[in-house]
Amino acid sequence: MGNEQIKPSIAHSTEWTFIREIKQHPLFGHIKVYKGPSDQLQCLKTVIVEESQYKDQMDSLKKIIVKDVLTQNQPNCSSLVCVNRLETQKQEEFCSNYVKIYLTADYSDQPIQQIKDVKLFMLDIIQALQVMDQKGVNNCQFCPAKILQFGDRVKVVNTQLFTEISDYEQLYFNEVSKDDWMIAPEVMHSLKVNCPPSFNSELAVIFNFGIMMINLLTGIHPKDAQIYDYKNLTINDNLSSYLHSIDQLQIPCHIKQIIQDCVNVKSTLRPTFKLITNLLRQVEIPLQVSQIKNEDIPTNQIFNPCYEDVKKVLSESHVNKNLNFHNESPQKIEKQDFMTDTQQSAQFRKSKQIYNLENTYNSRASIQQKQHPSNKVKTQAKVSKVKSPNKKPKPIRANGNHPK
């Protein structure tokens, strides 16, 4: 559970300076903020548990900590605020044994700023949400308030790690402000019927992601657009006009379509994390149309695949169904199967039956002896058409009598 050195390390380090203490941070809870030698910030989170509960508490933390600072064997995510140091220290008070767990993580007091690169921003957010979903973190109440600015990049805060309460629990106990309300219809249905969450967490947070992107790109908040009926926990008809508010923005059309697909009221029609990532990372290679017979269309016209074509190709089900990339080895294709008619006829003329005759210009009798009787008539007909080079043709005289 630790050694005898003074902990936490950041509090006793000469390189880090204590800045302030925040008792009720909306994302981190009770933390202490420290500044490093390069003006970088880190926060210290202290969790005190009884010794009997220490093992269970550590197991739950390790499940949702993306970067395991103890073994360094779990994947890291650059767009997610991760724990940089995890320390424990045993303490005895009033005849009871306690364990203090110290979590040190990157910190920023800068909220999300104006988006400069929409594609890079979306990739960073999707990557963080996908990693947390794989760790079992419920993000059904994801909103821009959970995104902090770190220089030119952004990072998502795993609030469940620091506050020890899931998003659904916050919604259930009505602890979420209407300014952060961007939840999916199926989440509202679970809240309405007062039942445990039975929805797909991945598809639910994708709805939040789409609503958040429209809010950040247009500056119109869902509350101002009145797309939610907060009393009856339903979505109003204003959602359609809210989706089309990004039509006039100067961003690629396929990115607009991705955002609008994320805000589909039917969860099964929304794209997955993997599909969104593939669509954003696709390399757009323009195809030059060089052979166009229509004179009205210029020959240097550029053709780009439409969004639906790319979406169909990149979808996992389509690839696995029609292409044998993973499970089956490609079948061997014989050369003869894809030869054209002209190539096949040329190949036939090179067969041994005709091309490799030893003496094509010999007499008919000698040729008939070498051939099989069944091919007698056919071979004679073909050989008779060959003119002998030793026998000169008779000249044709004008007005001469020619034999019939």
GROMACS .gro file of N, CA and C in nm, residues 140-141 165-176 181 183 187-197 233:
model
   84
  140CYS      N    1  -2.388   0.967  -2.039
  140CYS     CA    2  -2.515   1.005  -2.103
  140CYS      C    3  -2.549   1.152  -2.081
  141GLN      N    4  -2.471   1.222  -1.999
  141GLN     CA    5  -2.495   1.364  -1.975
  141GLN      C    6  -2.374   1.446  -2.023
  165ILE      N    7  -1.953   0.964  -0.905
  165ILE     CA    8  -2.096   0.955  -0.934
  165ILE      C    9  -2.113   0.957  -1.086
  166SER      N   10  -2.198   0.869  -1.135
  166SER     CA   11  -2.217   0.858  -1.279
  166SER      C   12  -2.310   0.968  -1.330
  167ASP      N   13  -2.309   0.985  -1.462
  167ASP     CA   14  -2.396   1.085  -1.523
  167ASP      C   15  -2.544   1.054  -1.500
  168TYR      N   16  -2.578   0.928  -1.511
  168TYR     CA   17  -2.719   0.892  -1.496
  168TYR      C   18  -2.767   0.919  -1.353
  169GLU      N   19  -2.679   0.898  -1.257
  169GLU     CA   20  -2.716   0.927  -1.118
  169GLU      C   21  -2.736   1.077  -1.098
  170GLN      N   22  -2.655   1.158  -1.162
  170GLN     CA   23  -2.673   1.302  -1.153
  170GLN      C   24  -2.805   1.345  -1.215
  171LEU      N   25  -2.840   1.285  -1.327
  171LEU     CA   26  -2.970   1.316  -1.389
  171LEU      C   27  -3.085   1.266  -1.303
  172TYR      N   28  -3.067   1.149  -1.245
  172TYR     CA   29  -3.175   1.090  -1.165
  172TYR      C   30  -3.204   1.174  -1.042
  173PHE      N   31  -3.101   1.228  -0.980
  173PHE     CA   32  -3.119   1.310  -0.860
  173PHE      C   33  -3.135   1.458  -0.894
  174ASN      N   34  -3.154   1.488  -1.022
  174ASN     CA   35  -3.182   1.625  -1.068
  174ASN      C   36  -3.070   1.721  -1.027
  175GLU      N   37  -2.946   1.677  -1.048
  175GLU     CA   38  -2.831   1.759  -1.014
  175GLU      C   39  -2.765   1.819  -1.138
  176VAL      N   40  -2.834   1.815  -1.250
  176VAL     CA   41  -2.778   1.865  -1.375
  176VAL      C   42  -2.851   1.993  -1.414
  181TRP      N   43  -2.796   2.033  -2.032
  181TRP     CA   44  -2.892   1.930  -2.070
  181TRP      C   45  -2.881   1.905  -2.221
  183ILE      N   46  -2.921   1.546  -2.342
  183ILE     CA   47  -2.936   1.402  -2.332
  183ILE      C   48  -3.024   1.349  -2.444
  187VAL      N   49  -3.264   0.815  -2.292
  187VAL     CA   50  -3.224   0.844  -2.155
  187VAL      C   51  -3.340   0.911  -2.081
  188MET      N   52  -3.407   1.005  -2.149
  188MET     CA   53  -3.523   1.069  -2.087
  188MET      C   54  -3.634   0.970  -2.060
  189HIS      N   55  -3.647   0.870  -2.147
  189HIS     CA   56  -3.750   0.769  -2.124
  189HIS      C   57  -3.720   0.688  -1.999
  190SER      N   58  -3.593   0.652  -1.977
  190SER     CA   59  -3.557   0.578  -1.856
  190SER      C   60  -3.581   0.661  -1.731
  191LEU      N   61  -3.554   0.791  -1.741
  191LEU     CA   62  -3.580   0.878  -1.627
  191LEU      C   63  -3.730   0.894  -1.602
  192LYS      N   64  -3.805   0.894  -1.711
  192LYS     CA   65  -3.950   0.916  -1.699
  192LYS      C   66  -4.018   0.798  -1.633
  193VAL      N   67  -3.976   0.677  -1.668
  193VAL     CA   68  -4.039   0.558  -1.610
  193VAL      C   69  -3.972   0.515  -1.481
  194ASN      N   70  -3.869   0.592  -1.440
  194ASN     CA   71  -3.803   0.569  -1.312
  194ASN      C   72  -3.746   0.428  -1.302
  195CYS      N   73  -3.662   0.395  -1.401
  195CYS     CA   74  -3.603   0.262  -1.404
  195CYS      C   75  -3.452   0.274  -1.424
  196PRO      N   76  -3.377   0.170  -1.394
  196PRO     CA   77  -3.232   0.174  -1.416
  196PRO      C   78  -3.202   0.192  -1.565
  197PRO      N   79  -3.084   0.240  -1.598
  197PRO     CA   80  -3.051   0.263  -1.740
  197PRO      C   81  -3.049   0.134  -1.819
  233LEU      N   82  -4.019   1.548  -2.012
  233LEU     CA   83  -3.906   1.466  -2.055
  233LEU      C   84  -3.926   1.412  -2.196
   0.00000   0.00000   0.00000
